[in-house]
Each structure stands twice: as structure tokens, then as C-alpha cells.
Amino acid sequence: MLDSKYFRTSLAIIAFLTILYLGSKVAFLVTPVLSVINLLLVPMMLSGFMYYLLRPIVNYLGTRKVNRGLSVLLIYLVFAGLFVLFWMLVWPTLREQIQNFIENTPYLVEGIQNQFNQLRNDPTFSRFFSGESDVTTRLTEYVNNAITWVTNSMSNLIAVVSNIVVLIATLPIILYYMLKDGHKLSPILLSLAPRKYRKEGQEMLKDIDSALSGFIVTRVLLNVILGILLYIGFLLIGLPYSLLLAVISIPLNFIPYIGSVLAAVPVVIVGFIESPTMAIWSLVIILIAQQIQDNVLSPIIYGKSLDVHPLTTVLLVLVGGDFYGLIGVLIALPVYMIVKILFLRIYEIIIAERTEPVIPMPDALPDLDLTSKRGKDDHV
């Protein structure tokens, strides 16, 4: 029975389930660890994000014989200057648009209802609304709930100021040491691996580093350029809250596939409140900007495809959002890329060990001249 593969597999499953059951009984031991992880997850995630963006600059300054610590401080100084420029040039307009949006929220829902009423009375569109008054009412309620949610989120930003302060206080420190000593992490991890697997481990870390670097840098470049294109287009058609909507679209577009739809919803709603024609033009601007991003910029900026199927991406976004909310949505794809590289590399190592070439035995012993030897022995 012990030699049975089915019996051994059953024992392994029972042992695994027993470990899970016993682990659920001592969950109180894991709770402090999870609390620490939750506390450090956002600063570490943002630090890693900024690390891959700024590491090329630090490496370039290193080639110019500039100390890594001094390079990081110079980058911080540049960022301080950019923040001052943002505060002086961009923030006044952005703050004014946020305040106007919050103050005009009650009138936004009324504007949507008025637009629906005008379309219903228009001979061209009246046939689409015949007997569909409950549909328009439902749509108005959905939009009302969405606008209320956005307004409450903006109004409750003060409630998360303490978390933002903690983030601002810890992020520069973590990022400083990542940029200064990040190149030392790979040798430390390799020293933990067995000697015979260190070459494979080095290739694995190199693949992970290259995948994360390419993904983060290209996504940032593409989304920032997309936000600029959207802002220019919104200004050309005279869309209200153009800067606010463009700024909102940048982080939303970090969510693969679904993010572009989420970013388009508030733009179309604001355009529809202005007029149905404005909603159509705003949608045209979004489609043109996304086409430029997908067909012109992506082939230039992306060195190679991420090799992730669209359906896999959507499933990862849904699972990540269910497990960890917005943070889970943002880190789902990078985590999948890391796990995929680890799995493929480990699988290759296992297959390589199972198919190691066996040195063949010679078909026959070499012919020996035993006759002469036997003759000499007989002579003796």
C-alpha cells in the first residue's frame, strides 16, 4: 500500500488539509504579521514603483562617477523643484476645478435629467425613449449615486490625511535606501540558494527585474502621455473640468483594460451634462488618444510584449480587486509576472534534472590480445 501512488497522494492531501486546519486555529499568531504587512504594503509598493522609475537615472549618474547616495539626494532636490512648480502652476487650477465640481454636484444630477428630457422631446431621438421613462429614471439614479460617491470620496480626503502623512514620512526613507543599496539585494538572495542552482537563480532574478522594470516604466510613460493628450483634446472641445478629468484618467488607466473604461465614464457624464454633442466629442477625443497610445506609442515604447493574454489580465484584475481592493488591482499583473517567471524557471530546472544525459556504456569491451599473453604464460 505504501508503494501505491494513489495512497501517497491521498496522504499528501490529508497532510496539507491538516496543516491548513491547524493554521486556522492559531490565526492569532499571524494577525500581528498581517498588520505589519498591511502597514508597510503601500509604502513598499510605491517605493518599488519609484525605484524602477528612478534607478536608470541613478545608474547613469553612477557612470559619471557620482556617489549613489549623492545621486539620490540630487534626484530628491529635482523632485522638490518640480513639486514647487506643480504647486505654483498646476495646483491652483486643479483646486478650483475640484471645488467647483463639489459645489455643483446637486446641479449635475439636475443637468442630466434635463438633457434626458430634451432628448425625449426631440423628434429625432424620441422614438428611442418611447415607453422608456423608467429606464431614463434608472440611469439618472445610477449617475446620481456615482456622482455622490465621487463627491464623498473627494470630501473625505481630509479623513485620510494621517495616512498620507505617514506615507510621505516613510516613502522617501525607504526609497532612498532602495536606490542606494538596491544593487546589493541580488547577491544576498543568490547567497541563500544552493550552489548548483545559483546560475539559474541569477537568470531568474534578472528576468524578474527586467519584466518589472519594463512594465512599470512603460506604463508610466504611456499613461502620462495619454493624460497630456486627453487634456489637450478636452481643452480643444471646451470640456468643463478638463484638467481634473485628465488627472483622474492617469491613475485609472494603470488598471489594465478596465481602467480605460472607468476613466471614460466621468468624462462622458460631464460632457453629457454640457450637451449630448459634447459627450460625443469627448468620447471621440478618448478614442483618438487611446488609438494613438495603442498603435503609435506602445510599439515604440514597449520593447516586447508582456505575453499576458487579455482574458488572463481581466481575471487577475477581478481576483486582485476581490482580495485586496484597489491595491490588489494595481499589483495583480506584476505579481502574476513574477510568479509566472518563477514557475517556468523552476519547471525548466526540474525537467533538466530529469532528462540529464546518461553516459552510455560501451557496447563491448575492447578486443584484447589475449593470445600472445596466454602464449607467454604457457611458455613460462
Short mmCIF file of C-alpha atoms in Angstrom, two decimals:
data_model
loop_
_atom_site.label_atom_id
_atom_site.label_comp_id
_atom_site.label_asym_id
_atom_site.label_seq_id
_atom_site.Cartn_x
_atom_site.Cartn_y
_atom_site.Cartn_z
CA MET A 1 0.00 0.00 0.00
CA LEU A 2 2.84 2.41 0.78
CA ASP A 3 4.16 1.92 -2.72
CA SER A 4 0.85 2.96 -4.24
CA LYS A 5 0.96 6.37 -5.92
CA TYR A 6 -2.72 6.96 -5.14
CA PHE A 7 -2.15 6.24 -1.44
CA ARG A 8 0.83 8.61 -1.23
CA THR A 9 -1.11 11.37 -2.99
CA SER A 10 -4.02 10.94 -0.59
CA LEU A 11 -1.67 11.18 2.39
CA ALA A 12 -0.15 14.38 0.98
CA ILE A 13 -3.61 15.94 0.54
CA ILE A 14 -4.64 14.95 4.07
CA ALA A 15 -1.42 16.37 5.49
CA PHE A 16 -1.92 19.62 3.59
CA LEU A 17 -5.52 20.00 4.79
CA THR A 18 -4.44 19.20 8.35
CA ILE A 19 -1.82 21.96 8.19
CA LEU A 20 -4.45 24.41 6.95
CA TYR A 21 -6.84 23.40 9.73
CA LEU A 22 -4.20 23.75 12.43
CA GLY A 23 -3.12 27.08 10.93
CA SER A 24 -6.68 28.41 11.21
CA LYS A 25 -6.62 27.56 14.95
CA VAL A 26 -3.54 29.70 15.55
CA ALA A 27 -4.59 32.65 13.40
CA PHE A 28 -3.94 34.99 16.32
CA LEU A 29 -0.22 34.35 15.84
CA VAL A 30 -0.39 35.51 12.22
CA THR A 31 -2.52 38.61 12.88
CA PRO A 32 0.37 40.84 14.05
CA VAL A 33 2.39 39.83 11.00
CA LEU A 34 -0.53 40.67 8.67
CA SER A 35 -0.95 44.02 10.43
CA VAL A 36 2.68 44.88 9.78
CA ILE A 37 2.33 43.80 6.15
CA ASN A 38 -0.79 45.95 5.70
CA LEU A 39 1.01 48.90 7.25
CA LEU A 40 4.07 48.59 5.02
CA LEU A 41 2.42 47.35 1.83
CA VAL A 42 1.51 50.74 0.35
CA PRO A 43 4.85 52.45 1.18
CA MET A 44 6.81 49.43 -0.09
CA MET A 45 4.69 49.18 -3.25
CA LEU A 46 5.10 52.88 -4.07
CA SER A 47 8.79 52.73 -3.19
CA GLY A 48 9.31 49.80 -5.55
CA PHE A 49 7.34 51.66 -8.20
CA MET A 50 9.51 54.77 -7.87
CA TYR A 51 12.65 52.62 -7.61
CA TYR A 52 12.24 51.24 -11.12
CA LEU A 53 11.46 54.71 -12.46
CA LEU A 54 14.48 56.41 -10.89
CA ARG A 55 17.05 53.60 -11.00
CA PRO A 56 18.13 54.38 -14.60
CA ILE A 57 18.94 57.94 -13.52
CA VAL A 58 20.97 56.73 -10.53
CA ASN A 59 22.83 54.24 -12.73
CA TYR A 60 23.57 56.94 -15.29
CA LEU A 61 24.94 59.27 -12.61
CA GLY A 62 26.98 56.32 -11.35
CA THR A 63 28.66 56.06 -14.76
CA ARG A 64 29.61 59.72 -14.27
CA LYS A 65 31.43 58.82 -11.05
CA VAL A 66 28.70 60.29 -8.82
CA ASN A 67 28.15 58.54 -5.49
CA ARG A 68 24.83 56.66 -5.34
CA GLY A 69 23.75 58.37 -2.12
CA LEU A 70 24.54 61.78 -3.58
CA SER A 71 22.68 60.82 -6.77
CA VAL A 72 19.53 60.05 -4.78
CA LEU A 73 19.78 63.37 -2.95
CA LEU A 74 20.16 65.22 -6.26
CA ILE A 75 17.04 63.45 -7.58
CA TYR A 76 15.14 64.45 -4.43
CA LEU A 77 16.24 68.05 -5.00
CA VAL A 78 14.93 67.95 -8.56
CA PHE A 79 11.64 66.47 -7.35
CA ALA A 80 11.33 69.25 -4.77
CA GLY A 81 11.71 71.81 -7.58
CA LEU A 82 9.10 70.01 -9.72
CA PHE A 83 6.71 69.93 -6.76
CA VAL A 84 7.12 73.69 -6.28
CA LEU A 85 6.37 74.25 -9.97
CA PHE A 86 3.31 71.98 -9.72
CA TRP A 87 2.10 73.86 -6.65
CA MET A 88 2.51 77.21 -8.37
CA LEU A 89 1.35 76.43 -11.91
CA VAL A 90 -1.00 73.42 -11.84
CA TRP A 91 -2.46 73.15 -8.36
CA PRO A 92 -4.45 76.47 -8.36
CA THR A 93 -6.40 75.42 -11.48
CA LEU A 94 -6.84 71.86 -10.25
CA ARG A 95 -8.00 73.01 -6.82
CA GLU A 96 -10.50 75.42 -8.37
CA GLN A 97 -11.96 72.68 -10.57
CA ILE A 98 -12.25 70.29 -7.59
CA GLN A 99 -14.06 72.93 -5.53
CA ASN A 100 -16.39 73.80 -8.40
CA PHE A 101 -17.17 70.14 -9.01
CA ILE A 102 -18.07 69.58 -5.35
CA GLU A 103 -20.17 72.75 -5.18
CA ASN A 104 -22.01 72.00 -8.43
CA THR A 105 -22.78 68.36 -7.65
CA PRO A 106 -26.50 68.97 -6.88
CA TYR A 107 -26.87 70.73 -10.24
CA LEU A 108 -25.09 67.93 -12.13
CA VAL A 109 -27.89 65.44 -11.50
CA GLU A 110 -30.45 68.07 -12.47
CA GLY A 111 -28.50 68.76 -15.67
CA ILE A 112 -28.54 65.06 -16.58
CA GLN A 113 -32.31 64.89 -16.09
CA ASN A 114 -32.79 67.99 -18.24
CA GLN A 115 -30.69 66.50 -21.03
CA PHE A 116 -32.75 63.30 -20.98
CA ASN A 117 -35.95 65.34 -21.12
CA GLN A 118 -34.68 67.35 -24.09
CA LEU A 119 -33.70 64.17 -25.93
CA ARG A 120 -37.12 62.68 -25.24
CA ASN A 121 -38.83 65.75 -26.70
CA ASP A 122 -36.53 65.81 -29.74
CA PRO A 123 -38.26 64.21 -32.78
CA THR A 124 -35.01 62.53 -33.83
CA PHE A 125 -34.42 60.73 -30.53
CA SER A 126 -37.99 60.49 -29.20
CA ARG A 127 -38.53 57.01 -30.65
CA PHE A 128 -35.63 55.69 -28.58
CA PHE A 129 -37.30 56.93 -25.39
CA SER A 130 -40.89 55.96 -26.07
CA GLY A 131 -42.14 53.97 -23.12
CA GLU A 132 -38.69 54.03 -21.56
CA SER A 133 -39.20 56.64 -18.88
CA ASP A 134 -38.34 54.15 -16.18
CA VAL A 135 -35.04 53.43 -17.97
CA THR A 136 -34.04 57.09 -18.00
CA THR A 137 -35.07 57.39 -14.36
CA ARG A 138 -32.93 54.40 -13.52
CA LEU A 139 -29.98 55.80 -15.45
CA THR A 140 -30.36 59.10 -13.64
CA GLU A 141 -30.34 57.29 -10.30
CA TYR A 142 -27.19 55.39 -11.23
CA VAL A 143 -25.44 58.58 -12.29
CA ASN A 144 -26.64 60.28 -9.13
CA ASN A 145 -25.18 57.52 -6.99
CA ALA A 146 -21.90 57.65 -8.92
CA ILE A 147 -21.56 61.41 -8.57
CA THR A 148 -22.45 61.22 -4.87
CA TRP A 149 -19.80 58.55 -4.35
CA VAL A 150 -17.14 60.61 -6.15
CA THR A 151 -18.11 63.73 -4.22
CA ASN A 152 -17.98 61.92 -0.88
CA SER A 153 -14.59 60.48 -1.79
CA MET A 154 -13.25 63.93 -2.56
CA SER A 155 -14.82 65.41 0.55
CA ASN A 156 -13.39 62.65 2.75
CA LEU A 157 -9.82 63.20 1.62
CA ILE A 158 -9.21 65.01 4.90
CA ALA A 159 -10.04 61.79 6.77
CA VAL A 160 -7.03 60.06 5.19
CA VAL A 161 -4.58 62.91 5.74
CA SER A 162 -2.97 60.99 8.62
CA ASN A 163 -2.27 58.03 6.34
CA ILE A 164 -0.89 60.37 3.69
CA VAL A 165 1.39 61.97 6.26
CA VAL A 166 2.70 58.55 7.29
CA LEU A 167 3.22 57.68 3.64
CA ILE A 168 5.06 60.92 2.91
CA ALA A 169 7.23 60.41 6.00
CA THR A 170 8.21 56.82 5.21
CA LEU A 171 8.30 56.75 1.40
CA PRO A 172 11.42 58.95 0.91
CA ILE A 173 13.37 56.96 3.51
CA ILE A 174 12.50 53.55 2.05
CA LEU A 175 13.10 54.79 -1.49
CA TYR A 176 16.47 56.31 -0.54
CA TYR A 177 17.85 53.01 0.71
CA MET A 178 16.32 51.10 -2.20
CA LEU A 179 18.10 53.34 -4.70
CA LYS A 180 21.32 53.45 -2.71
CA ASP A 181 21.65 49.74 -1.83
CA GLY A 182 19.20 48.03 -4.18
CA HIS A 183 22.02 46.57 -6.29
CA LYS A 184 23.18 44.60 -3.23
CA LEU A 185 19.91 42.67 -2.91
CA SER A 186 20.55 40.26 -5.79
CA PRO A 187 23.87 38.87 -4.39
CA ILE A 188 22.25 38.44 -0.97
CA LEU A 189 19.35 36.43 -2.43
CA LEU A 190 21.73 34.33 -4.53
CA SER A 191 23.82 33.50 -1.46
CA LEU A 192 20.74 31.84 0.06
CA ALA A 193 20.35 29.48 -2.90
CA PRO A 194 22.26 26.18 -3.18
CA ARG A 195 25.50 26.49 -5.12
CA LYS A 196 24.39 24.29 -8.01
CA TYR A 197 21.36 26.50 -8.68
CA ARG A 198 22.96 29.92 -8.39
CA LYS A 199 23.40 30.38 -12.11
CA GLU A 200 19.72 29.60 -12.71
CA GLY A 201 18.80 31.83 -9.75
CA GLN A 202 20.76 34.71 -11.23
CA GLU A 203 18.96 34.33 -14.57
CA MET A 204 15.62 34.14 -12.74
CA LEU A 205 16.26 37.37 -10.80
CA LYS A 206 17.42 39.05 -13.99
CA ASP A 207 14.21 38.05 -15.79
CA ILE A 208 12.03 39.28 -12.92
CA ASP A 209 13.91 42.56 -12.69
CA SER A 210 13.69 43.12 -16.45
CA ALA A 211 9.95 42.31 -16.55
CA LEU A 212 9.07 44.63 -13.65
CA SER A 213 11.27 47.43 -14.95
CA GLY A 214 9.80 47.24 -18.44
CA PHE A 215 6.23 47.03 -17.18
CA ILE A 216 6.43 49.93 -14.72
CA VAL A 217 8.46 52.35 -16.83
CA THR A 218 6.42 51.81 -19.98
CA ARG A 219 3.08 52.03 -18.18
CA VAL A 220 4.06 55.33 -16.57
CA LEU A 221 5.28 56.84 -19.83
CA LEU A 222 2.21 55.71 -21.76
CA ASN A 223 -0.31 56.87 -19.14
CA VAL A 224 1.33 60.26 -18.63
CA ILE A 225 1.41 60.87 -22.39
CA LEU A 226 -2.21 59.69 -22.62
CA GLY A 227 -3.21 62.15 -19.87
CA ILE A 228 -1.49 65.01 -21.73
CA LEU A 229 -3.24 64.07 -24.98
CA LEU A 230 -6.60 63.91 -23.22
CA TYR A 231 -6.06 67.30 -21.56
CA ILE A 232 -5.18 68.92 -24.89
CA GLY A 233 -8.22 67.34 -26.54
CA PHE A 234 -10.55 68.39 -23.71
CA LEU A 235 -9.29 71.95 -23.97
CA LEU A 236 -9.90 71.98 -27.73
CA ILE A 237 -13.56 70.97 -27.35
CA GLY A 238 -14.09 73.16 -24.27
CA LEU A 239 -14.97 70.32 -21.87
CA PRO A 240 -15.54 71.54 -18.27
CA TYR A 241 -13.17 70.27 -15.57
CA SER A 242 -10.69 69.29 -18.30
CA LEU A 243 -7.62 69.23 -16.05
CA LEU A 244 -9.40 67.35 -13.26
CA LEU A 245 -10.71 64.69 -15.65
CA ALA A 246 -7.30 64.28 -17.31
CA VAL A 247 -5.60 63.89 -13.92
CA ILE A 248 -8.19 61.31 -12.82
CA SER A 249 -7.68 59.32 -16.02
CA ILE A 250 -3.94 58.82 -15.43
CA PRO A 251 -4.17 56.57 -12.32
CA LEU A 252 -7.30 54.84 -13.60
CA ASN A 253 -5.52 53.81 -16.80
CA PHE A 254 -2.99 51.87 -14.72
CA ILE A 255 -5.76 49.27 -14.36
CA PRO A 256 -5.40 47.09 -17.47
CA TYR A 257 -8.34 47.10 -19.93
CA ILE A 258 -10.97 48.01 -17.31
CA GLY A 259 -9.21 51.24 -16.36
CA SER A 260 -9.74 52.89 -19.74
CA VAL A 261 -13.50 52.29 -19.44
CA LEU A 262 -13.59 53.61 -15.88
CA ALA A 263 -11.67 56.71 -16.93
CA ALA A 264 -14.08 57.36 -19.80
CA VAL A 265 -17.24 57.22 -17.65
CA PRO A 266 -16.83 60.55 -15.75
CA VAL A 267 -15.68 62.29 -18.94
CA VAL A 268 -18.78 61.23 -20.88
CA ILE A 269 -21.06 62.12 -17.94
CA VAL A 270 -19.62 65.64 -17.62
CA GLY A 271 -19.80 66.07 -21.40
CA PHE A 272 -23.42 64.88 -21.48
CA ILE A 273 -24.39 67.39 -18.78
CA GLU A 274 -22.99 70.13 -21.02
CA SER A 275 -24.72 68.73 -24.13
CA PRO A 276 -25.11 65.39 -25.94
CA THR A 277 -22.82 66.74 -28.68
CA MET A 278 -20.13 67.48 -26.09
CA ALA A 279 -20.46 63.90 -24.78
CA ILE A 280 -19.94 62.53 -28.30
CA TRP A 281 -16.92 64.78 -28.90
CA SER A 282 -15.39 63.84 -25.55
CA LEU A 283 -15.80 60.16 -26.42
CA VAL A 284 -14.14 60.82 -29.79
CA ILE A 285 -11.19 62.50 -28.04
CA ILE A 286 -10.82 59.49 -25.73
CA LEU A 287 -10.90 57.03 -28.64
CA ILE A 288 -8.36 59.04 -30.66
CA ALA A 289 -5.99 59.35 -27.68
CA GLN A 290 -6.23 55.63 -26.93
CA GLN A 291 -5.64 54.74 -30.57
CA ILE A 292 -2.52 56.90 -30.57
CA GLN A 293 -1.40 55.18 -27.38
CA ASP A 294 -2.08 51.64 -28.61
CA ASN A 295 -1.00 51.86 -32.25
CA VAL A 296 1.71 54.55 -32.25
CA LEU A 297 3.26 54.87 -28.80
CA SER A 298 3.01 51.30 -27.49
CA PRO A 299 5.01 49.67 -30.32
CA ILE A 300 7.73 52.32 -29.86
CA ILE A 301 7.93 52.32 -26.06
CA TYR A 302 7.30 48.62 -25.45
CA GLY A 303 10.42 46.72 -26.32
CA LYS A 304 8.48 43.48 -26.28
CA SER A 305 5.07 42.20 -25.40
CA LEU A 306 4.25 41.27 -21.83
CA ASP A 307 2.98 37.93 -23.14
CA VAL A 308 -0.16 38.02 -20.98
CA HIS A 309 -3.47 37.05 -22.55
CA PRO A 310 -6.22 39.73 -22.26
CA LEU A 311 -8.59 37.26 -20.58
CA THR A 312 -5.88 36.39 -18.04
CA THR A 313 -5.41 40.10 -17.34
CA VAL A 314 -9.12 40.67 -16.73
CA LEU A 315 -9.31 37.65 -14.39
CA LEU A 316 -6.23 38.86 -12.50
CA VAL A 317 -7.78 42.30 -12.05
CA LEU A 318 -11.03 40.80 -10.73
CA VAL A 319 -9.27 38.42 -8.34
CA GLY A 320 -6.85 41.11 -7.13
CA GLY A 321 -9.70 43.53 -6.50
CA ASP A 322 -11.64 40.91 -4.57
CA PHE A 323 -8.67 40.06 -2.37
CA TYR A 324 -7.12 43.47 -1.74
CA GLY A 325 -9.27 46.18 -3.28
CA LEU A 326 -7.61 48.87 -5.38
CA ILE A 327 -4.11 47.85 -4.29
CA GLY A 328 -4.82 44.28 -5.36
CA VAL A 329 -5.98 45.51 -8.77
CA LEU A 330 -2.77 47.50 -9.27
CA ILE A 331 -0.34 44.78 -8.17
CA ALA A 332 -2.19 41.78 -9.67
CA LEU A 333 -0.39 41.86 -13.01
CA PRO A 334 3.17 42.42 -11.63
CA VAL A 335 2.65 39.64 -9.07
CA TYR A 336 1.43 37.33 -11.83
CA MET A 337 4.51 38.13 -13.91
CA ILE A 338 6.82 37.28 -11.00
CA VAL A 339 5.00 34.03 -10.21
CA LYS A 340 4.99 33.05 -13.88
CA ILE A 341 8.75 33.57 -14.24
CA LEU A 342 9.45 31.64 -11.02
CA PHE A 343 7.22 28.75 -12.07
CA LEU A 344 8.67 28.49 -15.57
CA ARG A 345 12.27 28.64 -14.33
CA ILE A 346 11.70 26.05 -11.61
CA TYR A 347 9.89 23.84 -14.12
CA GLU A 348 12.84 24.10 -16.50
CA ILE A 349 15.26 23.12 -13.72
CA ILE A 350 13.15 20.08 -12.78
CA ILE A 351 12.84 18.96 -16.40
CA ALA A 352 16.55 19.49 -16.99
CA GLU A 353 17.44 17.32 -13.98
CA ARG A 354 15.08 14.54 -15.08
CA THR A 355 16.47 14.50 -18.60
CA GLU A 356 20.17 14.69 -17.79
CA PRO A 357 22.12 12.78 -20.44
CA VAL A 358 23.26 9.38 -19.29
CA ILE A 359 26.77 8.39 -20.30
CA PRO A 360 26.29 5.29 -22.49
CA MET A 361 28.14 2.12 -21.65
CA PRO A 362 30.35 0.73 -24.42
CA ASP A 363 28.67 -1.97 -26.48
CA ALA A 364 31.62 -4.35 -25.99
CA LEU A 365 34.93 -4.42 -24.25
CA PRO A 366 37.85 -3.55 -26.48
CA ASP A 367 39.48 -6.53 -28.06
CA LEU A 368 42.48 -7.61 -26.07
CA ASP A 369 45.36 -9.58 -27.50
CA LEU A 370 44.97 -12.41 -25.04
CA THR A 371 46.62 -14.93 -27.34
CA SER A 372 50.10 -13.58 -27.02
CA LYS A 373 49.67 -13.22 -23.29
CA ARG A 374 48.42 -16.79 -22.97
CA GLY A 375 51.36 -17.97 -25.04
CA LYS A 376 53.80 -16.22 -22.81
CA ASP A 377 52.15 -17.68 -19.75
CA ASP A 378 52.31 -21.16 -21.24
CA HIS A 379 55.93 -20.66 -22.08
CA VAL A 380 56.66 -19.68 -18.54
#
